Amino acid sequence: MSGWGKFLSRSLQSFQAKWGPLVVGGLARSVPPESFGRYGRCSLQLPYEIDHPEFVYVEDDVLVGPYLQARVDPVTGSLRFRRRAYLGRFGTITARFPVEFGEAVMAGDQLCLGVDPPPGKEPGPVVIGQGTFVGVGSIICSGVSIGDGCYVGAGSVVMEDMPAGYLIAGNPARAIRPLHG
């Protein structure tokens, strides 16, 4: 298991030891896990707000911080968290199209995902590749795909597709350099 995987496992275990195996609900529009399209062994910290939870798919060992606001379009959208994904506090997700967090993705606090793209770019699905780290306060526009194993710097505004294995930073974000080799 990679370093991120061990960290997520320890975090999930300590959270479950304190709060129990599954914590769901929220202050506004709380939903039980049975309302999700599919859910595994996961922890969603209180409070959170999810529109149309039947289009949210959560796999095992997912940890989502408190104050998540997710808007899922019931016609064209869906939200999927793959195994060992982590999303920090105060996340905002607009899923007018499919949004997918790959396996072992770590996203910091105040992530804003699915924002309308710049003029001239078509909105579409958002995919964050396996093993990618997304820094605090980053914004990822609709229609963007980030490759596996990337590191997105804090406060980056990602408006176009990014290759796998790169350090990504800036406003607008660009691929700075390969992380390995």
CSV table of C-alpha atoms in Angstrom, one decimal:
chain,number,residue,atom,x,y,z
A,1,MET,CA,0.0,0.0,0.0
A,2,SER,CA,1.3,3.5,-0.9
A,3,GLY,CA,2.0,6.3,1.6
A,4,TRP,CA,-1.3,7.9,0.7
A,5,GLY,CA,-3.2,4.7,1.1
A,6,LYS,CA,-1.7,4.1,4.6
A,7,PHE,CA,-2.5,7.7,5.6
A,8,LEU,CA,-6.1,7.3,4.5
A,9,SER,CA,-6.5,3.9,6.2
A,10,ARG,CA,-5.2,5.3,9.5
A,11,SER,CA,-7.3,8.4,9.2
A,12,LEU,CA,-10.4,6.4,8.5
A,13,GLN,CA,-9.7,3.9,11.3
A,14,SER,CA,-9.1,6.7,13.9
A,15,PHE,CA,-12.3,8.5,12.7
A,16,GLN,CA,-14.3,5.2,12.9
A,17,ALA,CA,-12.9,4.5,16.4
A,18,LYS,CA,-14.1,7.8,17.6
A,19,TRP,CA,-17.4,8.2,15.7
A,20,GLY,CA,-18.4,4.7,14.6
A,21,PRO,CA,-18.3,2.9,11.2
A,22,LEU,CA,-20.4,5.3,9.3
A,23,VAL,CA,-21.5,8.8,10.0
A,24,VAL,CA,-24.1,10.3,7.7
A,25,GLY,CA,-26.6,13.2,7.9
A,26,GLY,CA,-26.3,16.9,8.1
A,27,LEU,CA,-28.0,20.1,9.2
A,28,ALA,CA,-29.7,20.7,5.8
A,29,ARG,CA,-31.2,18.1,3.6
A,30,SER,CA,-29.6,15.2,5.3
A,31,VAL,CA,-29.9,11.8,3.6
A,32,PRO,CA,-29.3,8.3,4.9
A,33,PRO,CA,-26.7,6.2,3.1
A,34,GLU,CA,-29.4,4.0,1.7
A,35,SER,CA,-30.4,7.0,-0.5
A,36,PHE,CA,-27.1,6.9,-2.4
A,37,GLY,CA,-26.8,5.2,-5.7
A,38,ARG,CA,-24.2,2.9,-4.1
A,39,TYR,CA,-22.1,3.3,-0.9
A,40,GLY,CA,-19.4,1.2,0.7
A,41,ARG,CA,-17.6,1.5,4.0
A,42,CYS,CA,-17.1,5.3,4.1
A,43,SER,CA,-17.3,8.3,6.4
A,44,LEU,CA,-19.0,11.5,5.5
A,45,GLN,CA,-18.5,14.0,8.4
A,46,LEU,CA,-21.3,16.1,9.6
A,47,PRO,CA,-22.8,18.4,8.3
A,48,TYR,CA,-23.1,18.0,4.6
A,49,GLU,CA,-25.6,18.7,1.9
A,50,ILE,CA,-26.2,16.6,-1.2
A,51,ASP,CA,-28.8,17.2,-3.8
A,52,HIS,CA,-30.0,14.0,-5.6
A,53,PRO,CA,-28.0,11.5,-3.5
A,54,GLU,CA,-29.3,8.6,-5.7
A,55,PHE,CA,-26.7,9.7,-8.3
A,56,VAL,CA,-23.8,9.6,-5.7
A,57,TYR,CA,-21.6,6.5,-5.7
A,58,VAL,CA,-19.2,6.0,-2.8
A,59,GLU,CA,-16.7,3.1,-2.7
A,60,ASP,CA,-14.9,1.6,0.3
A,61,ASP,CA,-12.5,3.6,2.6
A,62,VAL,CA,-13.7,7.1,1.4
A,63,LEU,CA,-13.4,9.9,3.8
A,64,VAL,CA,-15.3,13.2,3.2
A,65,GLY,CA,-14.8,16.2,5.5
A,66,PRO,CA,-17.6,18.3,6.9
A,67,TYR,CA,-19.5,21.0,5.1
A,68,LEU,CA,-19.6,19.3,1.7
A,69,GLN,CA,-22.1,20.9,-0.7
A,70,ALA,CA,-22.8,18.8,-3.7
A,71,ARG,CA,-25.3,19.7,-6.4
A,72,VAL,CA,-25.9,16.7,-8.8
A,73,ASP,CA,-28.0,17.2,-11.9
A,74,PRO,CA,-30.6,14.4,-12.0
A,75,VAL,CA,-30.5,14.1,-15.8
A,76,THR,CA,-26.9,14.3,-16.8
A,77,GLY,CA,-24.8,14.4,-13.6
A,78,SER,CA,-23.3,11.9,-11.2
A,79,LEU,CA,-20.7,11.9,-8.5
A,80,ARG,CA,-18.3,9.0,-7.9
A,81,PHE,CA,-15.7,8.6,-5.2
A,82,ARG,CA,-13.4,5.6,-5.9
A,83,ARG,CA,-11.6,3.6,-3.1
A,84,ARG,CA,-9.5,5.5,-0.6
A,85,ALA,CA,-10.5,9.0,-1.9
A,86,TYR,CA,-10.3,11.8,0.5
A,87,LEU,CA,-12.0,15.2,0.3
A,88,GLY,CA,-11.2,17.9,2.9
A,89,ARG,CA,-13.6,20.4,4.6
A,90,PHE,CA,-15.8,23.0,2.8
A,91,GLY,CA,-15.8,21.2,-0.6
A,92,THR,CA,-18.2,22.5,-3.3
A,93,ILE,CA,-19.1,20.2,-6.2
A,94,THR,CA,-21.4,21.1,-9.1
A,95,ALA,CA,-22.0,17.9,-11.0
A,96,ARG,CA,-24.0,18.9,-14.1
A,97,PHE,CA,-21.9,16.2,-15.9
A,98,PRO,CA,-20.3,13.1,-14.3
A,99,VAL,CA,-17.6,13.9,-11.7
A,100,GLU,CA,-15.1,11.2,-10.6
A,101,PHE,CA,-12.5,11.1,-7.9
A,102,GLY,CA,-10.0,8.4,-8.8
A,103,GLU,CA,-8.7,5.8,-6.4
A,104,ALA,CA,-6.5,7.3,-3.6
A,105,VAL,CA,-7.1,10.9,-4.6
A,106,MET,CA,-6.4,13.4,-1.8
A,107,ALA,CA,-8.2,16.8,-2.2
A,108,GLY,CA,-7.6,19.6,0.4
A,109,ASP,CA,-10.0,21.9,2.0
A,110,GLN,CA,-12.2,24.4,0.0
A,111,LEU,CA,-12.0,22.5,-3.3
A,112,CYS,CA,-14.3,23.9,-5.9
A,113,LEU,CA,-15.2,21.4,-8.6
A,114,GLY,CA,-17.3,21.6,-11.7
A,115,VAL,CA,-17.2,25.4,-12.1
A,116,ASP,CA,-18.3,26.7,-15.5
A,117,PRO,CA,-15.4,26.7,-18.0
A,118,PRO,CA,-14.0,29.8,-19.6
A,119,PRO,CA,-15.8,31.2,-22.7
A,120,GLY,CA,-15.2,29.0,-25.8
A,121,LYS,CA,-14.7,25.7,-23.9
A,122,GLU,CA,-17.5,23.2,-23.6
A,123,PRO,CA,-18.5,22.0,-20.2
A,124,GLY,CA,-18.3,18.2,-19.6
A,125,PRO,CA,-17.2,15.5,-17.2
A,126,VAL,CA,-14.6,16.1,-14.6
A,127,VAL,CA,-12.1,13.3,-13.9
A,128,ILE,CA,-9.3,13.4,-11.3
A,129,GLY,CA,-6.9,10.6,-11.9
A,130,GLN,CA,-5.7,7.9,-9.5
A,131,GLY,CA,-3.2,9.0,-6.8
A,132,THR,CA,-3.5,12.7,-7.6
A,133,PHE,CA,-3.2,15.3,-4.8
A,134,VAL,CA,-5.2,18.5,-5.1
A,135,GLY,CA,-4.1,21.4,-2.9
A,136,VAL,CA,-6.2,23.7,-0.7
A,137,GLY,CA,-8.5,26.2,-2.4
A,138,SER,CA,-8.1,24.8,-5.9
A,139,ILE,CA,-10.7,25.3,-8.6
A,140,ILE,CA,-11.3,22.7,-11.3
A,141,CYS,CA,-13.6,23.7,-14.1
A,142,SER,CA,-16.2,21.5,-15.8
A,143,GLY,CA,-14.9,19.5,-18.7
A,144,VAL,CA,-11.4,19.0,-17.2
A,145,SER,CA,-9.5,15.7,-16.9
A,146,ILE,CA,-6.4,15.5,-14.6
A,147,GLY,CA,-4.1,12.6,-15.2
A,148,ASP,CA,-2.9,10.0,-12.7
A,149,GLY,CA,-0.3,10.8,-10.1
A,150,CYS,CA,-0.4,14.6,-10.5
A,151,TYR,CA,0.2,17.3,-7.8
A,152,VAL,CA,-2.1,20.3,-8.1
A,153,GLY,CA,-0.7,23.3,-6.2
A,154,ALA,CA,-2.8,25.2,-3.7
A,155,GLY,CA,-5.0,27.9,-5.2
A,156,SER,CA,-4.6,26.6,-8.8
A,157,VAL,CA,-7.4,27.2,-11.3
A,158,VAL,CA,-7.4,24.2,-13.7
A,159,MET,CA,-9.3,25.1,-16.9
A,160,GLU,CA,-7.9,22.5,-19.3
A,161,ASP,CA,-6.9,18.9,-19.4
A,162,MET,CA,-3.6,18.0,-17.7
A,163,PRO,CA,-1.2,15.1,-18.4
A,164,ALA,CA,-0.4,12.4,-15.9
A,165,GLY,CA,2.5,12.7,-13.5
A,166,TYR,CA,3.0,16.5,-13.5
A,167,LEU,CA,3.3,19.3,-11.0
A,168,ILE,CA,0.4,21.6,-11.9
A,169,ALA,CA,0.1,25.1,-10.5
A,170,GLY,CA,-1.0,28.7,-11.3
A,171,ASN,CA,-4.0,30.7,-12.4
A,172,PRO,CA,-4.7,29.6,-15.0
A,173,ALA,CA,-3.0,26.3,-14.1
A,174,ARG,CA,-0.3,24.8,-16.4
A,175,ALA,CA,1.8,21.7,-16.2
A,176,ILE,CA,5.1,23.0,-14.6
A,177,ARG,CA,7.3,19.9,-14.8
A,178,PRO,CA,7.2,16.1,-14.6
A,179,LEU,CA,7.2,14.8,-11.0
A,180,HIS,CA,9.5,11.9,-11.7
A,181,GLY,CA,12.5,11.6,-14.0
